[in-house]
Coordinates of C-alpha atoms in Angstrom, one line a residue:
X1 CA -168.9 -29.1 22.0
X2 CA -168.7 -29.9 25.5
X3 CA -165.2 -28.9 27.1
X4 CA -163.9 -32.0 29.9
X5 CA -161.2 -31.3 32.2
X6 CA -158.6 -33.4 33.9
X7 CA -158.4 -33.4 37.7
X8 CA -154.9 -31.6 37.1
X9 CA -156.2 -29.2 34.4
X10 CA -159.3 -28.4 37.3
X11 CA -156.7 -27.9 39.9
X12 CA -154.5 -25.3 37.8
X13 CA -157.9 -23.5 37.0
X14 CA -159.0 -23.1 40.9
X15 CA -154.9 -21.6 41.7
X16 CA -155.7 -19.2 39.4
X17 CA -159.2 -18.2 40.6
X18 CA -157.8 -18.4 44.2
X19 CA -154.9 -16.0 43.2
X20 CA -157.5 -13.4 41.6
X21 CA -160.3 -14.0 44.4
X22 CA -157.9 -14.1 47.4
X23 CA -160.1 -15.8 49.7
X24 CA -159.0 -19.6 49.6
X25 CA -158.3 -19.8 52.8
X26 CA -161.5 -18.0 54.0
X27 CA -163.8 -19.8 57.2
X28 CA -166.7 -20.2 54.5
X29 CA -164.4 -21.7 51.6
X30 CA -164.0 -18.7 49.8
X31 CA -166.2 -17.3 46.9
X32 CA -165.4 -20.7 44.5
X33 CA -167.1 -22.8 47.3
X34 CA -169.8 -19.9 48.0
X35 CA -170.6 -20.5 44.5
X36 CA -170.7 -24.0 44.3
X37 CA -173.0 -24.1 47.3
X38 CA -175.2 -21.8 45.3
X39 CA -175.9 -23.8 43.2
X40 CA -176.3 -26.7 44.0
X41 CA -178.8 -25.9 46.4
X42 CA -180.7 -24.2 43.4
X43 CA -180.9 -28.5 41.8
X44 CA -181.8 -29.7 44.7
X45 CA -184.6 -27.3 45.0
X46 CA -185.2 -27.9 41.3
X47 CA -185.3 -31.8 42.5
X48 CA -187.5 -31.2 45.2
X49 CA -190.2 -30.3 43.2
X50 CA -189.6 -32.2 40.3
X51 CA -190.2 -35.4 43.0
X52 CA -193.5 -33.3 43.7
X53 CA -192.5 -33.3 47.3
X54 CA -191.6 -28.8 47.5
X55 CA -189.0 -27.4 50.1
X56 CA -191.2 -26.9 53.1
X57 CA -190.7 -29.9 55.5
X58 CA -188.6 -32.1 53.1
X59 CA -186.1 -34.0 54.1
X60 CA -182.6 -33.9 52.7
X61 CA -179.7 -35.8 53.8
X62 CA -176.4 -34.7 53.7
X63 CA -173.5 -36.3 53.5
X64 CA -170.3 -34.9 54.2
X65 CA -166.7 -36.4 53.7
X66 CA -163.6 -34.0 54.3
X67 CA -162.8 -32.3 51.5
X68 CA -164.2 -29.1 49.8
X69 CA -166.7 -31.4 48.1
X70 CA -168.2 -31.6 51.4
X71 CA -167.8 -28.0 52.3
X72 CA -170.0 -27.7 49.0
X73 CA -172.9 -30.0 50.5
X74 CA -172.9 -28.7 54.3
X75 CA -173.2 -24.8 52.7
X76 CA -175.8 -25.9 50.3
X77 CA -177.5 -27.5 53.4
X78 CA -176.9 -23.9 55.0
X79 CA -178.9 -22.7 52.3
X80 CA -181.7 -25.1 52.1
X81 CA -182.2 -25.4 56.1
X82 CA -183.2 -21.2 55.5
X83 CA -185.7 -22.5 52.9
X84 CA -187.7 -24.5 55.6
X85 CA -185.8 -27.7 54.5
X86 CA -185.5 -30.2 57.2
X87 CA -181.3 -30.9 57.1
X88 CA -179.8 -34.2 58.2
X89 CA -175.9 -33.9 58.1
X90 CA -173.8 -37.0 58.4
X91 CA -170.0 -36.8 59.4
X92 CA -168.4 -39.6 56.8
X93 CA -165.0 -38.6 57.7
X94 CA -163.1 -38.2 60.7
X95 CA -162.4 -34.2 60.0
X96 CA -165.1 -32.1 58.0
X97 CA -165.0 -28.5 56.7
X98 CA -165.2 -26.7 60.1
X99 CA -166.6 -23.6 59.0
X100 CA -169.3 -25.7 56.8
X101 CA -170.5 -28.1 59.4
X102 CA -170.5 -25.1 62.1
X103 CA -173.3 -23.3 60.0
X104 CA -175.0 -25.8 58.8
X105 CA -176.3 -26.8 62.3
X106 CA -176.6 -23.1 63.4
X107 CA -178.9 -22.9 60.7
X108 CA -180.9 -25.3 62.2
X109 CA -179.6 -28.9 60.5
X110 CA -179.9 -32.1 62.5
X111 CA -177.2 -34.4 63.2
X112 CA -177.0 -38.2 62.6
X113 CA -175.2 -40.5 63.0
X114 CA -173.8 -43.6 60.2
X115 CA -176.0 -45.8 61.3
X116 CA -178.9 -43.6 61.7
X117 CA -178.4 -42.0 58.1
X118 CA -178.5 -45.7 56.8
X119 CA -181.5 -46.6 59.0
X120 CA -182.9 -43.2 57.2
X121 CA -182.0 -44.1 53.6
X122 CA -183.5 -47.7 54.0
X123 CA -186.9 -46.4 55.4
X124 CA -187.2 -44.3 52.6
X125 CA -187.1 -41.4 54.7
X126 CA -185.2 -39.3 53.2
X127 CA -186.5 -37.2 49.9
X128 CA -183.3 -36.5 48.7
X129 CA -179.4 -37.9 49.4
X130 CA -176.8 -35.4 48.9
X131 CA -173.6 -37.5 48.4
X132 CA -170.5 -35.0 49.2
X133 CA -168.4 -38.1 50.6
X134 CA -165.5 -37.3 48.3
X135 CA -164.4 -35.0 45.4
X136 CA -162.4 -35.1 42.3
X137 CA -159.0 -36.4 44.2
X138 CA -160.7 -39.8 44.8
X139 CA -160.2 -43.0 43.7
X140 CA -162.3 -45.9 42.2
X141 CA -163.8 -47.4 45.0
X142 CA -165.6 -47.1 48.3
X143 CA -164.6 -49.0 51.8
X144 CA -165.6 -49.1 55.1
X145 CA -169.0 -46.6 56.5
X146 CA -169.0 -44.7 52.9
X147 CA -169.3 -48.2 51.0
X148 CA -172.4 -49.0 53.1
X149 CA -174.1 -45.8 52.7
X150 CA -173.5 -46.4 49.0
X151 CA -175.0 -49.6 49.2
X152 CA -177.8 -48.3 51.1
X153 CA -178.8 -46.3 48.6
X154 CA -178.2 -48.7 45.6
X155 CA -181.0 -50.9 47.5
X156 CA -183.4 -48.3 49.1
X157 CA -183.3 -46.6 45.2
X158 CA -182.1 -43.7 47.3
X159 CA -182.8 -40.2 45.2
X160 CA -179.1 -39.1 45.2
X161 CA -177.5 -36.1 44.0
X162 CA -174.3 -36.4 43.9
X163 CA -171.9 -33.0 44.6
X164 CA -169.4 -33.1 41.9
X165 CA -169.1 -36.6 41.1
X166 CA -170.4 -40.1 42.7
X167 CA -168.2 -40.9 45.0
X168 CA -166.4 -43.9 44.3
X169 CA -165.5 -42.8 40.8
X170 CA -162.4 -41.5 39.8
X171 CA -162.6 -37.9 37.7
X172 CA -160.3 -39.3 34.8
X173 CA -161.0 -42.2 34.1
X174 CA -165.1 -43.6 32.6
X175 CA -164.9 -47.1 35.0
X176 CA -167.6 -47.4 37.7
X177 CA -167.1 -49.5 40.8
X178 CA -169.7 -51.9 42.5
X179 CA -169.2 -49.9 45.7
X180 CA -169.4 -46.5 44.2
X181 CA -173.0 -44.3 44.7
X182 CA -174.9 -44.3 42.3
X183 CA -176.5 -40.7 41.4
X184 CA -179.8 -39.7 39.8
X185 CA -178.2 -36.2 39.2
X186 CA -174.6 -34.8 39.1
X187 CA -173.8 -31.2 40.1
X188 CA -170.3 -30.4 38.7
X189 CA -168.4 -27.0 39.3
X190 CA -166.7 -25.2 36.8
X191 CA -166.0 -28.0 34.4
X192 CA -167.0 -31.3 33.5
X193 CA -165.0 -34.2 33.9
X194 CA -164.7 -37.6 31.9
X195 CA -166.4 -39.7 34.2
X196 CA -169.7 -38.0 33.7
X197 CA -169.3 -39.0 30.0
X198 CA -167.2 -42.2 29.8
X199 CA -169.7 -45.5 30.4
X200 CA -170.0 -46.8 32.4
X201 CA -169.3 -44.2 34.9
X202 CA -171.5 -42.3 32.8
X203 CA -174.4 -43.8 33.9
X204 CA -173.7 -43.6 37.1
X205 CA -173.9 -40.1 37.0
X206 CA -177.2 -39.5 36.5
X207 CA -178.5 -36.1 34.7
X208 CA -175.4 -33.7 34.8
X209 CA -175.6 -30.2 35.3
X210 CA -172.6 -27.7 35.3
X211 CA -172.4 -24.7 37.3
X212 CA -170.4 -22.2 36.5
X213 CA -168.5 -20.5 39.6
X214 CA -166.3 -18.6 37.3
X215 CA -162.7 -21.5 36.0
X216 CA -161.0 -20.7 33.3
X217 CA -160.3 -23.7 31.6
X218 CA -158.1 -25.3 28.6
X219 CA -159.9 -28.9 27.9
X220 CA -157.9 -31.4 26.9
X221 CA -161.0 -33.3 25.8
X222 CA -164.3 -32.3 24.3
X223 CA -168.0 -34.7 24.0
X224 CA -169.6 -34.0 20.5
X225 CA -172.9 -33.0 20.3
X226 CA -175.4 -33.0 17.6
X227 CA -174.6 -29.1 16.5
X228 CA -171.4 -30.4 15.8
X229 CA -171.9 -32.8 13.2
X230 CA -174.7 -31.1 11.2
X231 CA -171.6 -28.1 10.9
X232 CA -169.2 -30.3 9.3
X233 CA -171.4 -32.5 7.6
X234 CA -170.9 -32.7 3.4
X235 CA -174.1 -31.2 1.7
X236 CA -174.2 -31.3 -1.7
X237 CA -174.2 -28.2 -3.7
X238 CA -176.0 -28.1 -7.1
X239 CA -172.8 -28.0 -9.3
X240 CA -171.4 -31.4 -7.7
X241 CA -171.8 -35.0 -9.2
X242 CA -170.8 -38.4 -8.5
X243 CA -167.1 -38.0 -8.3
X244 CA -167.2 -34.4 -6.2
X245 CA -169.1 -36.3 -3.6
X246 CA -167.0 -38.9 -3.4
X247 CA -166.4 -42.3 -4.1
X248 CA -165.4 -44.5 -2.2
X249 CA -163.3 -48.0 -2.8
X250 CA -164.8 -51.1 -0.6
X251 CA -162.9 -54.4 -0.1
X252 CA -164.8 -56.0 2.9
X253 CA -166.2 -59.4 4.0
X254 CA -165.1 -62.7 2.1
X255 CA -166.3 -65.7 1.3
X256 CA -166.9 -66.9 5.2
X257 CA -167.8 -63.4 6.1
X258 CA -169.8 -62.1 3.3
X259 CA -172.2 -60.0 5.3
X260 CA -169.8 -57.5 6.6
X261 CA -169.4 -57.1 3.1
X262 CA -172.7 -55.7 2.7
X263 CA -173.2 -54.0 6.1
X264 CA -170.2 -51.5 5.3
X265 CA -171.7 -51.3 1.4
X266 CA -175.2 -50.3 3.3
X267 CA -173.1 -48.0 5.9
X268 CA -171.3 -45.9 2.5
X269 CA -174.4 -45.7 0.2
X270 CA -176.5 -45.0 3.1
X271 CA -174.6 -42.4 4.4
X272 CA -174.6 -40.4 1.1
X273 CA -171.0 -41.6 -1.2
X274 CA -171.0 -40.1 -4.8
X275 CA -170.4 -43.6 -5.7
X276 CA -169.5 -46.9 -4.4
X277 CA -167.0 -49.3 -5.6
X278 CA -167.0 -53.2 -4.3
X279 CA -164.0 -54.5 -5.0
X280 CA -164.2 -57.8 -2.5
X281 CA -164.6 -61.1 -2.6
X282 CA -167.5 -62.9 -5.0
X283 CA -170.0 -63.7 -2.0
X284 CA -170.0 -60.4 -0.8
X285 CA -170.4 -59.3 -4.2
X286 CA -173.3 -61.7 -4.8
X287 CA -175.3 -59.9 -2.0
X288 CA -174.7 -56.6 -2.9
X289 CA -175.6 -56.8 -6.4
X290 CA -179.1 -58.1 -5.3
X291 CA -179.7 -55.6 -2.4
X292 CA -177.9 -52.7 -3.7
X293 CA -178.2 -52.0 -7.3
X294 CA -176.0 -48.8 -7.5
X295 CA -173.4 -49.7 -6.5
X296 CA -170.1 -50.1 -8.9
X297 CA -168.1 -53.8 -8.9
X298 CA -165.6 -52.6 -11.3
X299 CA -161.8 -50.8 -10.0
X300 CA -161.4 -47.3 -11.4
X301 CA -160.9 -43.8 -9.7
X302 CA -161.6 -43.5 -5.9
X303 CA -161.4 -41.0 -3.2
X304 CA -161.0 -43.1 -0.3
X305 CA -160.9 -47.0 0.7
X306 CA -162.6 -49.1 3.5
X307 CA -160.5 -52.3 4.0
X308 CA -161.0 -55.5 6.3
X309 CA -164.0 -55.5 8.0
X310 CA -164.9 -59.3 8.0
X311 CA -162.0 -60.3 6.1
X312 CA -160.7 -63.6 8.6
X313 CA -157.7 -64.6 7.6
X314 CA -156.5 -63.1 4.5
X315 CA -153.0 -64.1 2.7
X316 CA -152.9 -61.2 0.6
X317 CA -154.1 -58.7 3.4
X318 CA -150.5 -57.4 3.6
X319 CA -150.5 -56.2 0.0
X320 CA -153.6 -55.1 -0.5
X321 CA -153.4 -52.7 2.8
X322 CA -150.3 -51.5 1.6
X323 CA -151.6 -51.0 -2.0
X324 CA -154.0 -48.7 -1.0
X325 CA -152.0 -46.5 1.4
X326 CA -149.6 -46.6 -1.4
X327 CA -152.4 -44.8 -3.9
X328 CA -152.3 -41.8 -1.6
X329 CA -155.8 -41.6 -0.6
X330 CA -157.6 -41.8 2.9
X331 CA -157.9 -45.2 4.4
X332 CA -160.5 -47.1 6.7
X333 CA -158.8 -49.8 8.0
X334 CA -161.1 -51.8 10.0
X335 CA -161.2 -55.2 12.2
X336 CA -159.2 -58.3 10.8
X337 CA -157.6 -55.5 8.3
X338 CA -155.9 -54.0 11.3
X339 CA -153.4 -57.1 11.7
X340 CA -152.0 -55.7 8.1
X341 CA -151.2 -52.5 9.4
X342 CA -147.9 -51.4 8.4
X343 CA -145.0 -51.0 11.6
X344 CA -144.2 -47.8 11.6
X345 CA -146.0 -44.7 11.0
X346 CA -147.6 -43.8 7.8
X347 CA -147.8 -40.7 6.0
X348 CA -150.7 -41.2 4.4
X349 CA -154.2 -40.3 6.2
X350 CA -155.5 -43.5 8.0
X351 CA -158.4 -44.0 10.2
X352 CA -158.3 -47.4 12.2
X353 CA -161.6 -47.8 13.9
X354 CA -160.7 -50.6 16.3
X355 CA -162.6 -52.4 19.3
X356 CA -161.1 -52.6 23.1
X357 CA -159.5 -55.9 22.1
X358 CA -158.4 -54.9 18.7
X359 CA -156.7 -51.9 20.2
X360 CA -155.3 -53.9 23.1
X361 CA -153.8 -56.5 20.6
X362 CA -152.5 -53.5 18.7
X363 CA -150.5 -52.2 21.6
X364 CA -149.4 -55.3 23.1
X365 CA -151.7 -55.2 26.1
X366 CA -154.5 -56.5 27.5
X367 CA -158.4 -55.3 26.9
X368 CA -158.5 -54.3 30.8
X369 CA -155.9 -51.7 30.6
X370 CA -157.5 -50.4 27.2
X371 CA -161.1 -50.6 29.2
X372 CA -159.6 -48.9 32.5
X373 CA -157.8 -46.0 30.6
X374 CA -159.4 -45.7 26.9
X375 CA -157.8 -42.0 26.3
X376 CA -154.3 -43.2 27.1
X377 CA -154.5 -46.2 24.9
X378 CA -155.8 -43.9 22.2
X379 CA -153.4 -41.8 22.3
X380 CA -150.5 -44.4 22.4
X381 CA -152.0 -46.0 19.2
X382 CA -152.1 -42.8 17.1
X383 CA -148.3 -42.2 18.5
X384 CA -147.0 -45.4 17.4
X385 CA -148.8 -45.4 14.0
X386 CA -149.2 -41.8 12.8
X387 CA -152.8 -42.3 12.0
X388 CA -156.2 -41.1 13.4
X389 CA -157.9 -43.7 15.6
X390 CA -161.4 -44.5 16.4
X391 CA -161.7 -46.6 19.4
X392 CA -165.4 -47.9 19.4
X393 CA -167.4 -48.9 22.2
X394 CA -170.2 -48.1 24.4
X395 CA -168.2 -44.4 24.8
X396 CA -166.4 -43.6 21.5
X397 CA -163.0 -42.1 21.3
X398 CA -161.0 -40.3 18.7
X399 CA -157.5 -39.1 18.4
X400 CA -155.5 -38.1 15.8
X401 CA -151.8 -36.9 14.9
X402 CA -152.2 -33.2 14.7
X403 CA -153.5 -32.4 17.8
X404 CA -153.4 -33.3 21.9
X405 CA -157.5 -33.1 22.3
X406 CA -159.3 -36.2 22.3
X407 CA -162.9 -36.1 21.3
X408 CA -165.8 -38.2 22.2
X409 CA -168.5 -39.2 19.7
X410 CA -172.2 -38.2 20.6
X411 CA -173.7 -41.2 22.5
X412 CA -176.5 -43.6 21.8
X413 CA -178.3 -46.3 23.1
X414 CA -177.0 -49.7 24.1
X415 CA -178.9 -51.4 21.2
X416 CA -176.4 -50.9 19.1
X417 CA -174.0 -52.9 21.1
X418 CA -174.7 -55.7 17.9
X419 CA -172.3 -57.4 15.4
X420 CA -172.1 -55.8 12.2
X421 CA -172.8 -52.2 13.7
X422 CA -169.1 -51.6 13.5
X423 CA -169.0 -52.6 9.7
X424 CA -171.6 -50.1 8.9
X425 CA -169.4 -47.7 10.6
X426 CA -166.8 -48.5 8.8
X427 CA -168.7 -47.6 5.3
X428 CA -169.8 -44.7 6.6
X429 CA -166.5 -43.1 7.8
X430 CA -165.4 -44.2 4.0
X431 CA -168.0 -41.9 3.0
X432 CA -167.4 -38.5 4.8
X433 CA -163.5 -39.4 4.2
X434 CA -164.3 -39.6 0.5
X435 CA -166.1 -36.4 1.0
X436 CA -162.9 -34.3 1.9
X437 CA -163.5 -34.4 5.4
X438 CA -160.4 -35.0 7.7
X439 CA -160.1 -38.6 9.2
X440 CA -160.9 -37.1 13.1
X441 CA -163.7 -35.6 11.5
X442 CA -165.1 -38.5 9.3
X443 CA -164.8 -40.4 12.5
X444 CA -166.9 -38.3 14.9
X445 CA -169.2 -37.6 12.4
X446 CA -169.9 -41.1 11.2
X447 CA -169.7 -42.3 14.7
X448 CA -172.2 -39.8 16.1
X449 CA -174.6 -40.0 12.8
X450 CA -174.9 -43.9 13.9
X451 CA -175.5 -43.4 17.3
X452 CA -177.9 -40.4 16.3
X453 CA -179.7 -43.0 14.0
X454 CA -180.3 -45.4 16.9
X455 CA -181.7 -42.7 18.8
X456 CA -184.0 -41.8 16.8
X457 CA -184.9 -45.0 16.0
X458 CA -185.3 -46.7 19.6
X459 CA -185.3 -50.5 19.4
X460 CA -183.2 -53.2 18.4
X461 CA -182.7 -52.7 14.7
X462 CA -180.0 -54.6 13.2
X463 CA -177.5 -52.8 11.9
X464 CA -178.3 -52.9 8.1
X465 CA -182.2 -51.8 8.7
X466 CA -180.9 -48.8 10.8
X467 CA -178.3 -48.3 7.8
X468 CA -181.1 -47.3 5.8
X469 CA -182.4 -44.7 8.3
X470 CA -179.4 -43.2 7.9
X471 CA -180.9 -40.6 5.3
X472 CA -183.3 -39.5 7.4
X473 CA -181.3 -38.8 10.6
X474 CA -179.0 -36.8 7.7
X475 CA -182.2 -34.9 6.7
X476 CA -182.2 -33.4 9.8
X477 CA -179.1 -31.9 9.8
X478 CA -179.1 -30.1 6.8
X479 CA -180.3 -26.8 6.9
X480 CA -183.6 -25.9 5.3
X481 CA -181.6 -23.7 2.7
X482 CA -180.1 -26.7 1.1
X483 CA -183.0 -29.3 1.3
X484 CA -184.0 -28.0 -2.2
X485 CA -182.5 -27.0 -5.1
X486 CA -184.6 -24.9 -7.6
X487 CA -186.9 -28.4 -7.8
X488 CA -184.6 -29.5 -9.6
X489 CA -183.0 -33.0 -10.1
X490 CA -179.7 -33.9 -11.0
X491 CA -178.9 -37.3 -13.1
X492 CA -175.4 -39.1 -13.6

């Protein structure tokens, strides 16, 4: 996992440092900003000769607003001027780091002016942009000479590294304004921060690299990563059958909506249930039994349920929502099923996999302020309802009831930004739930496994042909040890 820090949570980290390292108030920055330099003029080295251009004679321009983030550029500049790097420093701010700009141009850096530097970025004269306009205290946004040198590199297709973050983004939150730079790569300090993982500030970033300069941080949100979910993924051992795998209870689509039906059927099987159980409507049904041959449309014993993906309006949604949490196993309640949801906060566990506008009708609010602020809307749904919730989107969020950390799903590609996809999530959360994983769990893993899927298998697929790829991305997580058992194979 991959620890991200708040702005606040970075700030108490660097007191700390500076209270053991003693130097904050040092000409050079102190040993944090020493460090920081450090590396960062070690990427944009690395960049240098990536863009097959070398440090000798190159030309890097530096940007500098006045905060430490621009401390950070004018000492890497210190450090890259020595390596027979020809320097360009910009003043974007009224005041810059004194001791920063001073040794930058003893070392041998060149002044310009705004207007020059844009002049410079437009020409295509510069090799590389070194964006340290602002740091981790600013806001969404540019204005004024910083917003044009953004712009000017948006249209040049400016190489820009960015120091910390793009400025124009805000640390906290994943939105990305129009004025905002742009970065090809992100040089963070100590700790990442959600705007380098949240899209669409995200992409804005760029490639991300973290250096260390020594924080010692407590995350109060983590990004998943592949390693992750082939940890917690169910294997099968070789005294399980049907039923200790799981099986898993489906009541999705309906007669106007019978493919959602299937596409959360495709997500279950797919993703490895025991057994599954359709328990829906009869045109759903119809499909299933001509596409999917194993599966069970009878009611008996299940493990967990998958409820309301493609229902529409349903009169009985009210009791056959509360019917299942009534039965005291984990619940998937997805789409149209999450206008059933119970007031109140159940005891039972519940995963709600909702959209921006499904959470945002949840809450009361509007799909902007979910969109702006996706963590604190997360977190204000689990509090109100009690149970773990899966926001989906082009970033994926879960939270849960027993703890404060908010995890992110590993990413994927856009091309799964199609309808159905979230119906064969649903299935396959119903799965791992069914499996005896916890309802956080089941929904990082399922979400992840999906997006993994899609990035394995680069296209447009719809949803139910990457369903059945699903195996194969699974393949690949399970250790060699447990891909064969004796040659031997089990029958139910």
């Amino acid at each position: 996992m991959i620890d991200i820090c708040t702005v606040a949570e970075v700030r108490e980290a660097e007191e700390q440092a500076f209270a053991v390292l003693g130097d904050a108030d040092a000409p050079d920055g102190g040993s944090l900003m020493q460090r920081a330099a450090a590396g960062l003029a070690g990427v944009i080295i690395d960049s240098l000769h990536e863009l097959r251009v070398g440090t000798y004679g190159a030309r890097v321009l530096v940007l500098a607003g006045g905060g430490n983030n621009g401390g950070d550029a004018l000492y890497a500049g210190l450090r890259l001027a020595r390596r027979g790097v020809r320097v360009l420093v910009c003043r974007v701010a009224e005041k810059v780091h004194a001791g920063g700009w001073q040794a930058c141009l003893t070392a041998g850096a060149v002044e310009v002016d705004p207007g020059a530097a844009i002049e410079l970025i437009m020409s295509g004269g510069a090799d590389v942009v070194v964006d340290g306009v602002l740091g981790i205290g600013g806001r969404s946004g540019l204005t004024g000479v910083a917003a044009e040198l953004a712009g000017a590199c948006v249209a040049a297709r400016a190489y820009v590294i960015a120091v910390d973050l793009p400025s124009g983004l805000a640390a906290d939150l994943p939105g990305a304004a129009d004025s905002a730079f742009r970065a090809d790569r992100t040089v963070t300090f100590g700790a990442h921060k959600l705007c380098q993982y949240g899209e669409p500030a995200a992409s804005a970033c760029g490639r991300v690299t973290m250096i260390d300069i020594g924080l010692t941080t407590r995350p109060g949100v983590v990004q998943w990563e592949p390693a992750d979910v082939a940890h917690c993924w169910p294997v099968p051992g070789p005294t399980d059958d049907k039923y200790s795998r799981g099986v898993v209870g489906i009541d999705t689509g309906s007669d106007a909506y019978p493919g959602a039906g299937l596409l959360s059927t495709l997500g279950a099987v797919y993703a490895g249930a025991g057994m599954v159980r359709f328990l829906g409507a009869s045109h759903p049904r119809e499909l299933i039994m001509g596409t999917l041959p194993n599966v069970v449309h009878a009611p008996g014993r299940v493990q967990a349920y998958v409820l309301g993906s493609g229902w529409g309006e349903r009169a009985d949604g009210d009791r056959v929502v509360a019917d299942a949490l009534d039965a005291g196993v984990p619940v998937v309640l997805d789409a149209d099923g999450l206008r059933h949801l119970p007031t109140g906060r159940v005891a039972v566990p519940l995963l709600l996999t909702p959209h921006a506008g499904e959470l945002a009708r949840l809450l009361d609010t509007d799909r902007h302020e979910v969109e702006a602020d996706p963590i604190t809307a997360v977190r204000a749904a689990v509090d109100a309802t009690g149970a773990t919730v899966l926001l989906k989107g082009a970033t994926q969020y879960v939270a849960g009831p027993d703890t404060d950390t908010t995890a992110l799903a590993v990413p994927g590609p856009a091309w799964t930004a199609q309808a159905g996809s979230g119906d064969v999530l649903a299935g396959i959360c119903g799965t791992l739930l069914a499996a005896g994983l916890s309802p956080a769990t089941a929904a990082l893993a399922g979400a992840s496994l999906q997006a993994m899927t899609a990035v394995a298998n680069p296209g447009p697929y719809p949803p139910h042909e990457l369903a059945r790829t699903l195996p194969a991305t699974i393949a690949e997580l399970v250790p060699p040890e447990h891909r064969v058992n004796d040659n031997r194979t089990r029958q139910e």
